[in-house]
Coordinates of C-alpha atoms and ligand atoms in Angstrom, one line a residue:
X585 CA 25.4 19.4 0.7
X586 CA 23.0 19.5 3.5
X587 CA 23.7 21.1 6.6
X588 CA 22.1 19.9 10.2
X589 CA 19.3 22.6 11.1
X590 CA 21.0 24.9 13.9
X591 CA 17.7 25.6 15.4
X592 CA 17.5 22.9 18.2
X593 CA 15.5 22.4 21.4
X594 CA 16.3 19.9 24.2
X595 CA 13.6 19.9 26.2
X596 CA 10.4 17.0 25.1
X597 CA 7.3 18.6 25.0
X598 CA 3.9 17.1 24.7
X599 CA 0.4 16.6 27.0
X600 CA 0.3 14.4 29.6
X601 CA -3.4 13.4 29.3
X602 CA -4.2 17.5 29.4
X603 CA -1.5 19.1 31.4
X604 CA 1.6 20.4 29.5
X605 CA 4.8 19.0 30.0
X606 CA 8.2 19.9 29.2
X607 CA 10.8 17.4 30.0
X608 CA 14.5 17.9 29.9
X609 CA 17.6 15.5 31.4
X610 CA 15.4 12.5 30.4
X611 CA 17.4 9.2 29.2
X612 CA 16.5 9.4 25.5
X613 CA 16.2 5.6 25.4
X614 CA 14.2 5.2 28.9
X615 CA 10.5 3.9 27.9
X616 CA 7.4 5.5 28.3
X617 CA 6.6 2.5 30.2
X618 CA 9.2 3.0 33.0
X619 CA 8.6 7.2 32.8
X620 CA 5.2 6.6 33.8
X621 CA 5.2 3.5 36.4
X622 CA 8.6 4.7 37.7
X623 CA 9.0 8.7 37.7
X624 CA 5.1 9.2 37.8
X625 CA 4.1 6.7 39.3
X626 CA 1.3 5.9 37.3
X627 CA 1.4 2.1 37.9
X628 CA -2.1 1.5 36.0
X629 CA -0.8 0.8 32.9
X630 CA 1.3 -3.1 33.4
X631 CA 4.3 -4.6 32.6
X632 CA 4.3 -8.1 31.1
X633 CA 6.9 -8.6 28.4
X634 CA 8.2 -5.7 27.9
X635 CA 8.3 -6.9 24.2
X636 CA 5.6 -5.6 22.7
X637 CA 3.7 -8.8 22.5
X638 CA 1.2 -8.8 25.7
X639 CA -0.4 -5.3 25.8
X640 CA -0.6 -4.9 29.6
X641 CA 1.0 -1.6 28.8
X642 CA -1.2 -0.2 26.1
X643 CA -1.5 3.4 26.2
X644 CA -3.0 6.1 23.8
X645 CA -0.7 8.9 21.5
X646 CA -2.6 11.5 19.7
X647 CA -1.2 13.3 17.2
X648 CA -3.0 16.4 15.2
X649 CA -4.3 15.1 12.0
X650 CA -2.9 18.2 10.2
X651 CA -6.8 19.0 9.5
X652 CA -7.0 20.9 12.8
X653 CA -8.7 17.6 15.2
X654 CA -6.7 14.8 16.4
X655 CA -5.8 11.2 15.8
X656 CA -5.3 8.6 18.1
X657 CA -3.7 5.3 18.1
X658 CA -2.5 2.9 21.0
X659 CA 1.0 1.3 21.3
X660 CA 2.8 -0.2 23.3
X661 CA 4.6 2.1 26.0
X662 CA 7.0 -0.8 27.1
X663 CA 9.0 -0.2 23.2
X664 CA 8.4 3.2 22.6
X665 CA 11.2 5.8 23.6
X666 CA 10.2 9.2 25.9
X667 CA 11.3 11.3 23.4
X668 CA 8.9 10.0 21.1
X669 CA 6.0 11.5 22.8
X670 CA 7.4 15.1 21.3
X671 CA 4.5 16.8 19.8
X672 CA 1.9 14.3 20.8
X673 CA -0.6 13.4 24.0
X674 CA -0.7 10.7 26.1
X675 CA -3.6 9.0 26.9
X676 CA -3.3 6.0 30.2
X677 CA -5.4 4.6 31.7
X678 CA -5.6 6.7 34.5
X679 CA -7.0 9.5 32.2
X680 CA -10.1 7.9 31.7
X681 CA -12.4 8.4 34.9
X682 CA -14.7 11.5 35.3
X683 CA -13.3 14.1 37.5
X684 CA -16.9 13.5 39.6
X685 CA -15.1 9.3 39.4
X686 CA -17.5 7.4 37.4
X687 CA -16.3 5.2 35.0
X688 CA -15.6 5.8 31.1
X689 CA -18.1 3.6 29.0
X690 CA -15.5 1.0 28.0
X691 CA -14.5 0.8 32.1
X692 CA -18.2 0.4 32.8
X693 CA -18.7 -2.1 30.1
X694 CA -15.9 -4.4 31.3
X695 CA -17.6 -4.0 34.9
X696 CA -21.0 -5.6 33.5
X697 CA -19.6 -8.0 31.2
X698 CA -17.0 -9.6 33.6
X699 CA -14.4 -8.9 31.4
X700 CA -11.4 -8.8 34.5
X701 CA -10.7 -11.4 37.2
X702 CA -6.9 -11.2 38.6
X703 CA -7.2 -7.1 36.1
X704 CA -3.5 -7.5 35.5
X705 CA -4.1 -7.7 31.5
X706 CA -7.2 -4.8 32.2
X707 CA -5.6 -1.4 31.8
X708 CA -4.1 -2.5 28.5
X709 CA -8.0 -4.0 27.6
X710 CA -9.2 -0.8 28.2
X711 CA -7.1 1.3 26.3
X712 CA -7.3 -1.2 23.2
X713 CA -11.4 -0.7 23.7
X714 CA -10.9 3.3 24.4
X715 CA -9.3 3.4 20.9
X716 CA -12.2 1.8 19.6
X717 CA -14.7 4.1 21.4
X718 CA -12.7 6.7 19.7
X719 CA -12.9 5.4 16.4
X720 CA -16.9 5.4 17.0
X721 CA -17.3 1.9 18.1
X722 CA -17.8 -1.6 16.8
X723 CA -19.8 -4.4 16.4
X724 CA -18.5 -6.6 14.2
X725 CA -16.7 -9.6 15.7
X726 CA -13.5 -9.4 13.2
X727 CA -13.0 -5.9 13.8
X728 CA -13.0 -6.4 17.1
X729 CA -10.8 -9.5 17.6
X730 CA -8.6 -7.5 15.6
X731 CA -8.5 -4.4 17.6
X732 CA -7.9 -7.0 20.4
X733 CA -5.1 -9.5 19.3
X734 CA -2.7 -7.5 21.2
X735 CA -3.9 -7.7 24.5
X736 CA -3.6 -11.3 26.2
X737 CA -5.7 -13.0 29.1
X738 CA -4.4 -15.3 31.0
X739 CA -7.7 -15.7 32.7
X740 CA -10.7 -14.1 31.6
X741 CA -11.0 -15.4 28.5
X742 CA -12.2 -13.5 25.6
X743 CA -15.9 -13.1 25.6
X744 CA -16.4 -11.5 27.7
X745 CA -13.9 -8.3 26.5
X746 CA -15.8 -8.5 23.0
X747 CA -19.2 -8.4 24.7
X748 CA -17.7 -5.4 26.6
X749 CA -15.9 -3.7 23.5
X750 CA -20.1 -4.0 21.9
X751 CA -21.6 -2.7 24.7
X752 CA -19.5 0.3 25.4
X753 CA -20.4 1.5 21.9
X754 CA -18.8 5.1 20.7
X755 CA -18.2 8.3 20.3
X756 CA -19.9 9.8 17.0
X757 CA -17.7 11.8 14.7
X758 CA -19.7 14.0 15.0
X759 CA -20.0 14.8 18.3
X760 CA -19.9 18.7 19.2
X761 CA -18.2 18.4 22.2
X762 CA -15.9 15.8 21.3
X763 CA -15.2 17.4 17.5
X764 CA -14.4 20.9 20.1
X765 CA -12.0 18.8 22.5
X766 CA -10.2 17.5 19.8
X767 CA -9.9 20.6 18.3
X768 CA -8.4 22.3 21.0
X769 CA -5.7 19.8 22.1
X770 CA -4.4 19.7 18.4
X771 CA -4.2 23.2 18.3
X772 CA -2.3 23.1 22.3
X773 CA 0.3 20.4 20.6
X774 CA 1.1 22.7 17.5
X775 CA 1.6 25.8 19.2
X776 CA 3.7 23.7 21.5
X777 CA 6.1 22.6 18.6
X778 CA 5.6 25.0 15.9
X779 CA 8.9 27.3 15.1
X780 CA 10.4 25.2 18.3
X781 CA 13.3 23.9 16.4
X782 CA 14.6 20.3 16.0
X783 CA 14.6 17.9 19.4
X784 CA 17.9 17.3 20.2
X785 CA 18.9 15.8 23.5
X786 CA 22.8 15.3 24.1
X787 CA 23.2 13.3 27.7
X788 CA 25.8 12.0 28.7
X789 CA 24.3 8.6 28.5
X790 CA 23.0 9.4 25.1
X791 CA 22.1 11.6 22.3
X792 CA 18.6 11.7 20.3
X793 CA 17.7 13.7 17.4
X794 CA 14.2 14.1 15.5
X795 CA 15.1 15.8 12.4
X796 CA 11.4 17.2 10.9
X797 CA 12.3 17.1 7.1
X798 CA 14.1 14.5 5.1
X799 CA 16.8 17.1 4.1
X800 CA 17.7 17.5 7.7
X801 CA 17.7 13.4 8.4
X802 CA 19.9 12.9 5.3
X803 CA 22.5 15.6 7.1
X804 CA 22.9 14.3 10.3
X805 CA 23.0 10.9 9.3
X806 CA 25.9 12.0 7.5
X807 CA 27.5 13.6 10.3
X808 CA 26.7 10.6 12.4
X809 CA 27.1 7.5 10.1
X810 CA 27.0 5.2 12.8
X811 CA 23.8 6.5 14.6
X812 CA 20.7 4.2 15.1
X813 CA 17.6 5.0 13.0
X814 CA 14.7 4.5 14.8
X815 CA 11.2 4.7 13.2
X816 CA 8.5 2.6 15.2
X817 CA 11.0 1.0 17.0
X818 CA 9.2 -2.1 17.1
X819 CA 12.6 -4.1 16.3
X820 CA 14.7 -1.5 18.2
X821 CA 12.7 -0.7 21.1
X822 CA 14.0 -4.5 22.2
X823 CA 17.4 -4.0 21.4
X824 CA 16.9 -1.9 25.0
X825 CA 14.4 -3.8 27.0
X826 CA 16.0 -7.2 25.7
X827 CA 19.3 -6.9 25.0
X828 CA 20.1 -4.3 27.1
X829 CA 21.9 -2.3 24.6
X830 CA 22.9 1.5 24.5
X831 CA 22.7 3.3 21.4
X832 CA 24.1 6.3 21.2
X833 CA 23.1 8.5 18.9
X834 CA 19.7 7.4 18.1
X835 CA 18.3 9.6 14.7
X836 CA 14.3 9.3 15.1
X837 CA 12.7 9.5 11.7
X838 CA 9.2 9.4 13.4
X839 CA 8.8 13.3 13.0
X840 CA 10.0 13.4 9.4
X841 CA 6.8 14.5 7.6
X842 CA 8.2 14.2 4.1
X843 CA 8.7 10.4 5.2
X844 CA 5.2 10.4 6.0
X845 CA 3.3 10.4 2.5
X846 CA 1.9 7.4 0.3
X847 CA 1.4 8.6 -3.0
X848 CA 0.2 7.1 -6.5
X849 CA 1.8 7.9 -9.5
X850 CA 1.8 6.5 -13.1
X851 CA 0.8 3.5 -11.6
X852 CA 2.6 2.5 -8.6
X853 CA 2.6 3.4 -4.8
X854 CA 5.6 4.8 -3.4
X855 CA 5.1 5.0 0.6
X856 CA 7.5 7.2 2.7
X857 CA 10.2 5.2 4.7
X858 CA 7.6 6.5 8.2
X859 CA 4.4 5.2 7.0
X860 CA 3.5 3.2 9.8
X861 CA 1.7 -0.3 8.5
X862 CA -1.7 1.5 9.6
X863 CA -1.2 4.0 7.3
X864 CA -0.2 1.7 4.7
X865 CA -2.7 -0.6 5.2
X866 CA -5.4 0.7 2.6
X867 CA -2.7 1.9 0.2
X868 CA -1.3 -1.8 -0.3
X869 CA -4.8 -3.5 0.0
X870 CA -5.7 -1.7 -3.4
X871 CA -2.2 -2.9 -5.1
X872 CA -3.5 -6.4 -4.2
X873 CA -6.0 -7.7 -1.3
X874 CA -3.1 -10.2 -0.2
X875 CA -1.1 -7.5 0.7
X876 CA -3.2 -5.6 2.6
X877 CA -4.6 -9.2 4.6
X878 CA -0.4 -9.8 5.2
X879 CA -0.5 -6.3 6.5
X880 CA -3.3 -7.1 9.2
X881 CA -2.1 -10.1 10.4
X882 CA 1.7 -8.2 10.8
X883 CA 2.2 -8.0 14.9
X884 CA -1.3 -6.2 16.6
X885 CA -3.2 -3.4 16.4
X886 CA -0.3 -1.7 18.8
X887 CA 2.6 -3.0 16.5
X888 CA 0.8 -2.1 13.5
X889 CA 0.3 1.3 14.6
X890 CA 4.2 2.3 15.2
X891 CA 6.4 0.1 13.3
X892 CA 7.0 0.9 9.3
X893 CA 7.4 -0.7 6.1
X894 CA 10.6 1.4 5.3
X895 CA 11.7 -0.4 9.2
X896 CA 10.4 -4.1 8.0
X897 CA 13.0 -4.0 5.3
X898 CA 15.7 -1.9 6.4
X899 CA 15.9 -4.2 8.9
X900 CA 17.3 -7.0 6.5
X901 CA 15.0 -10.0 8.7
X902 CA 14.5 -13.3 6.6
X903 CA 11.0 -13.1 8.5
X904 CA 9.9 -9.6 7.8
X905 CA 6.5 -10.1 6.3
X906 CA 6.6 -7.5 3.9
X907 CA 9.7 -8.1 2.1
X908 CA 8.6 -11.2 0.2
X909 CA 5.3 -9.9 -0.9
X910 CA 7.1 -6.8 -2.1
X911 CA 9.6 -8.9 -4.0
X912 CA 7.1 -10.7 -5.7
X913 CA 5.7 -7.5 -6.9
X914 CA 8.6 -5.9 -8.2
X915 CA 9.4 -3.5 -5.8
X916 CA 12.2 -1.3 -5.6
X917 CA 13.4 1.9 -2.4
X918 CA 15.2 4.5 -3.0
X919 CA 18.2 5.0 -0.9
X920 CA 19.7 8.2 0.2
X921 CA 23.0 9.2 1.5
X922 CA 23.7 13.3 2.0
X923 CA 21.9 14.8 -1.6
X924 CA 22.8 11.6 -3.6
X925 CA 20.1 8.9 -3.7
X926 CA 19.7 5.6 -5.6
X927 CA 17.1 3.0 -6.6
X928 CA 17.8 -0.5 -6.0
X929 CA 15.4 -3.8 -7.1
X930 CA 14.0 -4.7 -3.3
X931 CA 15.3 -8.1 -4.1
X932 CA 18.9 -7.0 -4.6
X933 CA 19.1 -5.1 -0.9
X934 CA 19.0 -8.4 0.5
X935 CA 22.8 -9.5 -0.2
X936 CA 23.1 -12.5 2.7
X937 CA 21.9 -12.7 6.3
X938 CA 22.7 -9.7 8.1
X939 CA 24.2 -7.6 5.3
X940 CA 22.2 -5.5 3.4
X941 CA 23.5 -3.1 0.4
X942 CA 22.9 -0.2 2.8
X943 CA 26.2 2.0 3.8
X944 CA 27.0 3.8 7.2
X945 CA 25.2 7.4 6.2
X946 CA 22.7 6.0 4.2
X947 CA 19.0 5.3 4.8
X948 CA 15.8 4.0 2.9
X949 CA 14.0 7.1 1.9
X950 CA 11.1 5.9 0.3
X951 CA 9.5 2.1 -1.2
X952 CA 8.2 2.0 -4.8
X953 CA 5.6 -0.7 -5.2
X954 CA 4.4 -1.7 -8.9
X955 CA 0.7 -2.3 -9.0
X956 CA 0.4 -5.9 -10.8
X957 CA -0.2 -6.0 -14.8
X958 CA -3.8 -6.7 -15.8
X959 CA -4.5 -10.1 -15.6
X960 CA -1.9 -10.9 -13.0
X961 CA -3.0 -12.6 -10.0
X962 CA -0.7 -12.0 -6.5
X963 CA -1.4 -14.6 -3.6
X964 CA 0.5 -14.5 -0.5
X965 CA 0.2 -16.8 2.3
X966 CA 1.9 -16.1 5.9
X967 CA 2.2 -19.4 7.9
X968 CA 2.9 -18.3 11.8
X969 CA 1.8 -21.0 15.0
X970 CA -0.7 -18.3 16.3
X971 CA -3.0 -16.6 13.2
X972 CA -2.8 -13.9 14.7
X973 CA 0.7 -11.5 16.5
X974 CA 2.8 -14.6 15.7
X975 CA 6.3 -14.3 13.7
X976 CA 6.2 -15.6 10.5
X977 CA 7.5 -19.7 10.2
X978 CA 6.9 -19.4 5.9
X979 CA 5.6 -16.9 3.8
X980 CA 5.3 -17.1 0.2
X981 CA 4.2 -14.4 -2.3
X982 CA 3.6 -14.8 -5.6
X983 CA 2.6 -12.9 -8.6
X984 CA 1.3 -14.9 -11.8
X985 CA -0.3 -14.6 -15.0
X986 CA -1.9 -17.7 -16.9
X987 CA -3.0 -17.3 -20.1
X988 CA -5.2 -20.0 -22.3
X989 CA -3.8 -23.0 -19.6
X990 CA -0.1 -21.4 -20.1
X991 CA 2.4 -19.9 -16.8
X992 CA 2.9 -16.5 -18.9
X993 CA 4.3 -15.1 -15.9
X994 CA 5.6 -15.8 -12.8
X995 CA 7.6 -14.5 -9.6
X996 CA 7.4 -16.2 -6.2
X997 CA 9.2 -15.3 -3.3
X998 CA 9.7 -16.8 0.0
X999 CA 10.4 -16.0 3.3
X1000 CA 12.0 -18.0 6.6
X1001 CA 13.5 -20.1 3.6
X1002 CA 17.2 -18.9 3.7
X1003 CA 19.6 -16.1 5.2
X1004 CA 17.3 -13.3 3.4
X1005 CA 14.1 -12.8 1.8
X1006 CA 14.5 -14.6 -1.7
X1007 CA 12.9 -15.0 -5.1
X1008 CA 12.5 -19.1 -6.0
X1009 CA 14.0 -18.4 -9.2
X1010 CA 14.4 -22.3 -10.2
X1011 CA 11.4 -22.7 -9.4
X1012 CA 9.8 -19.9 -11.4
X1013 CA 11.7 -20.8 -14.7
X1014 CA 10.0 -24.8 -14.2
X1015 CA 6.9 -23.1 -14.4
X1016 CA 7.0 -20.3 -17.1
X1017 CA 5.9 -21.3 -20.3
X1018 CA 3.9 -24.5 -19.4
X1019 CA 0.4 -25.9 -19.0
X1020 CA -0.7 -25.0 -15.2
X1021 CA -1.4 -28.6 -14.1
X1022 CA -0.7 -30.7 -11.6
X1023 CA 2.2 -32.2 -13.3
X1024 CA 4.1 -29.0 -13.6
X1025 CA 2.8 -28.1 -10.2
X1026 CA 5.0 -30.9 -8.9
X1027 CA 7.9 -30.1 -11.0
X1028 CA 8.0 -26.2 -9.5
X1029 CA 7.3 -27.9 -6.1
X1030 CA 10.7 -30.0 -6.9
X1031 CA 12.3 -27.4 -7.8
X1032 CA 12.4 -25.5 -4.5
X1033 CA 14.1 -28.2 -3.3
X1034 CA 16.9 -26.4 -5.5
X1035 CA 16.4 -22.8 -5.0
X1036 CA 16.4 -23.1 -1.0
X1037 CA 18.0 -25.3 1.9
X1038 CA 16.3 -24.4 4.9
X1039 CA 17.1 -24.9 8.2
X1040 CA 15.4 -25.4 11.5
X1041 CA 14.5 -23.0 14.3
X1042 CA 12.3 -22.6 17.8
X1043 CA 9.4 -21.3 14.9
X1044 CA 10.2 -24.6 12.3
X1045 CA 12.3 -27.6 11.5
X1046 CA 13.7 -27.3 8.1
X1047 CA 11.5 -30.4 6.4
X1048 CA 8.4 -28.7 7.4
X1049 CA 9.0 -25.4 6.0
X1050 CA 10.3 -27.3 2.9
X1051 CA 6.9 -29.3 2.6
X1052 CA 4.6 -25.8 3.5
X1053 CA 6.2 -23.9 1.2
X1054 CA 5.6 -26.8 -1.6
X1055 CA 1.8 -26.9 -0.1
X1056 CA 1.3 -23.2 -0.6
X1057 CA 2.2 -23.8 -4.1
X1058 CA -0.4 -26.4 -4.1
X1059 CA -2.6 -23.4 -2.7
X1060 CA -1.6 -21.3 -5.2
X1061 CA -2.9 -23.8 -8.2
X1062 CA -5.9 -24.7 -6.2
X1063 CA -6.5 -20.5 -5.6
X1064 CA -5.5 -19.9 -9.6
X1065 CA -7.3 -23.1 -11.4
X1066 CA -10.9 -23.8 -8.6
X1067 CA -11.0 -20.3 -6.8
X1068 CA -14.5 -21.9 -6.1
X1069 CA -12.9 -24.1 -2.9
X1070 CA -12.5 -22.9 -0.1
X1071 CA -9.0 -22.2 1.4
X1072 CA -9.2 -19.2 3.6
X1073 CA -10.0 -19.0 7.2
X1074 CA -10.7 -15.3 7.1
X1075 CA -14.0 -14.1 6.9
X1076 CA -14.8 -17.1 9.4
X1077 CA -15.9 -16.1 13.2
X1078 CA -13.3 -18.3 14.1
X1079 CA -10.6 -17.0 12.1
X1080 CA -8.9 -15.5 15.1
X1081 CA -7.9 -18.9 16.7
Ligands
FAD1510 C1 5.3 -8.0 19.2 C2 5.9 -7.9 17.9 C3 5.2 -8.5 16.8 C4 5.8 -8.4 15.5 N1 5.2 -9.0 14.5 C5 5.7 -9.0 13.3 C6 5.1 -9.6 12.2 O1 4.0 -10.3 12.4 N2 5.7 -9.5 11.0 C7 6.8 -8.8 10.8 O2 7.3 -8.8 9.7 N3 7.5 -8.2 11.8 C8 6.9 -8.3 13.0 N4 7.6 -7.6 14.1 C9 8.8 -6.9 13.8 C10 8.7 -5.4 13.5 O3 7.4 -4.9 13.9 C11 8.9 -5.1 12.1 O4 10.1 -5.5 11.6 C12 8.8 -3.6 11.8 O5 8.5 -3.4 10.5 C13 10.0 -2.7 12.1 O6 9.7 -1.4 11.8 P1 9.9 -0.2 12.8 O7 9.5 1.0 12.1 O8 9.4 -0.5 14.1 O9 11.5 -0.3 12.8 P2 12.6 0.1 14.0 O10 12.5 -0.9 15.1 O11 12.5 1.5 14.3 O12 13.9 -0.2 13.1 C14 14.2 -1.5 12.6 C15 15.5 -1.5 11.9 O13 15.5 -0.8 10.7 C16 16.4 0.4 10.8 N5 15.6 1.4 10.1 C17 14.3 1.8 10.3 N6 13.9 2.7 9.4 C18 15.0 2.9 8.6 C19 15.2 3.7 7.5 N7 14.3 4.5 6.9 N8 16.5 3.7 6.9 C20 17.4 2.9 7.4 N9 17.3 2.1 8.5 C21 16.1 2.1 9.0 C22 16.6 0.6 12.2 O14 17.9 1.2 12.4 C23 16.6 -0.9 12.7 O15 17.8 -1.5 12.4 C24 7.0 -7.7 15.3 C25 7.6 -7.0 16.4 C26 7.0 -7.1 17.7 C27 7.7 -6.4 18.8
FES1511 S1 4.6 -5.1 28.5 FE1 3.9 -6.7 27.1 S2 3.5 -5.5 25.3 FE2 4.4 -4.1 26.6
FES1512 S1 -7.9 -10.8 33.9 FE1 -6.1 -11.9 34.6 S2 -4.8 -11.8 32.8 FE2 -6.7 -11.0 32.1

């Protein structure tokens, strides 16, 4: 068996914008949000929601890309832990002025666009359009709406911000003095870390660890079967700011680099439980576009950057977006308790609401995901109020093969439909082995009524998720049989409202 690394550190250490800090006696579940507007007193970067879903408190992590420079990505500070920041930068809003106090180009931008009136939602604007600067800039319209669905204004209005995010332009890859600034930092943060031992904070309010290897994860969680396992905390950074709660211990798997890795192998993907959805994004694209489109539209930019796949489904939600599409694919995780790990069909983790075949010790190591069969087509459609950081009302996934006319194969599975992510198993055996036609189209449409009794909720009443998820079959044979209609909104400039 596995034993808990001895080598242990409990002081946080990582770069405030460039100055070093090393942080000990911190409440491992205060957020970077309240570090910064309450023991800093930085009080640029906003609280709205503190729920991850406005951005006024967008801020920057870096983290070295393991190929000597830096990446960034923005977050939001209100959800993510202090301890978190081990190992990486932090970028606000405050860090973004000249030391001679003129503007960065994205703060300049916003000046001549207009792009702030009461500047509450600003900061957050800024660091979304910072990122993008990073990235080298962008002009096109869906990028950008997309690099800015998780920053609301209440009053500005929109336009303005994309004019802004076009006219502050970027920073070139290639850049000398940029490529050298990068450089440097990553190199700061790893000497920082490197041979430090394993973060381990034990407050009396509260004990954190950040096992680095998998091996080390599987131990403690076996010393500490009833810890909390946090990865983007996206789902349990609210457990705090909303519900108030204590956890004690919390086991971060956010530093885990063997959980880090997608890989391809004898034909399917099997992504690390801490792939973050931005990572994963390409990766599931190529198993099928739906997958990767569901992916885009999952939260914002910020969400999409810290929460994880492994997180989506460990976290046993009827309205996890992935879980359905995932199903509907065949996929199966691999479980791991102490040395001993086993693989379950995705489908059969789900056991009711709220119970997952997960036991105390155990955690989702890795997800195995099947690219489809040749001549398999996989749809999946994700109906939300708002297109874009909404929770899902419906989702249906499905994965078919017809063959001269004939359902050869078929797998659909629905979410927001019952107590847990579930195939429509009536209503694939309707459909297998007959003409695809409108008249069997209405028989598998019947037949959901029998594989799920819905119910109603603040996102839908029962009868309309009933009738969408008959429609999305309808989109399915209209998709499958005339792919020459049009049914998306995407690719449209106004797909974002
Ligand atoms: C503003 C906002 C928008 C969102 N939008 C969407 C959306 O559009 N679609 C959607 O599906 N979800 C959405 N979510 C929910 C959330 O982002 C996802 O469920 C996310 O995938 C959770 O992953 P995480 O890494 O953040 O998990 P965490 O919050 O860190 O953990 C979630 C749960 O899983 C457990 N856990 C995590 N990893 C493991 C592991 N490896 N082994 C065992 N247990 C583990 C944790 O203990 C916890 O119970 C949204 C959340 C917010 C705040
Ligand atoms: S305060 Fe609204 S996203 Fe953080
Ligand atoms: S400028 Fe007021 S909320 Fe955006």
């Amino acid at each position: 068996m596995t034993k808990p690394a001895l080598n242990t550190r409990d002081d946080i250490r990582f770069l405030f914008g460039n100055e070093e800090r090393r942080l000990r006696d911190i409440d491992p579940q205060m957020t970077v949000l309240n570090w910064l507007r309450l023991n800093e007193r930085k009080t640029g970067t906003k609280e709205g929601c503190a729920e991850g879903d406005c951005g006024a408190c967008t801020v920057i992590l870096g983290e070295p890309d393991g190929m000597g420079s830096m990446r960034y990505r923005t977050v939001n500070a209100c959800i993510q832990f202090m301890p978190t920041l081990d190992g990486k930068q932090l970028l606000t809003v405050e860090h973004l002025k000249s030391d001679d106090g003129s503007l960065h180009p994205v703060q300049q931008a916003m000046v001549e666009t207009h792009g702030s009136q009461c500047g509450f939602c600003t900061p957050g604007f800024i660091m979304s359009l910072y990122q993008l600067w990073l990235d080298g800039g962008e002009d096109d319209r869906g990028a950008i709406n997309d690099a800015l669905a998780g920053n609301l204004c209440r009053c500005t209005g929109y336009g303005p911000i994309i004019e802004a995010a076009r006219k502050a332009g970027g920073i070139s890859a290639t850049d000398p003095v940029e490529q050298k600034r990068r450089s440097d930092i990553a190199t700061r943060l790893t000497a920082m870390i490197e041979g430090a031992g394993m973060l381990a904070l034990e407050m009396p309010v509260g004990r954190y660890f950040a096992p680095r290897s998998s091996d080390e994860l599987a131990a403690l969680l076996v010393a500490h079967p009833d810890a909390t396992v946090l990865a983007g905390g996206t789902d349990v950074g609210l457990w705090v700011t909303k519900m108030l709660k204590r956890l004690d211990p919390i086991i971060y798997i956010g530093d885990v680099a063997d959980l880090k890795s997608v890989r391809e192998k004898d034909g399917a993907l099997t992504i690390g439980a801490g792939v973050t959805y931005s990572d994963a994004h390409n990766a599931l694209g190529m198993i099928a576009r739906d997958v990767g489109e569901l992916v885009r539209r999952i939260g914002s930019r910020q969400i999409r950057n810290a929460g994880t796949v492994g997180g989506n489904i460990a976290n046993g939600s009827p309205i996890g977006d992935t879980p359905p599409a995932l199903i509907a694919l065949g996929a199966r995780i691999v479980l791991r308790m102490g040395d001993i790990r086993r693989e379950v069909a995705l489908e059969d983790f789900f056991i009711t609401y709220g119970k997952q075949d997960r036991a105390k010790g155990e955690f989702v190591e890795s997800i195995i995901v099947p690219k489809p069969d040749a001549g398999v087509q996989f749809k999946a459609y994700k109906i939300s109020k708002r297109f874009d950081q909404d929770i899902t009302a419906v989702l249906a996934a499905f994965a078919i093969r017809v063959d001269g006319g004939k359902v050869i194969e078929f797998r659909a599975a629905f979410g927001g439909m019952a107590g847990t992510p579930m195939r429509a198993k009536k209503c694939e055996t309707v459909l297998i082995g007959m003409d695809w036609n409108e008249a069997s189209l209405n028989a598998a449409q019947l037949a959901l009524t029998r594989d799920f009794a819905p119910m109603s909720d603040m996102r839908a009443s029962k009868e309309y998720r009933m009738l969408v998820a008959q429609n999305l079959l309808t989109k399915l044979f209209i998709e499958t049989t005339a792919p020459e209609i049009a049914t998306r909104l995407v690719g449209r400039e106004a797909a974002h409202v």
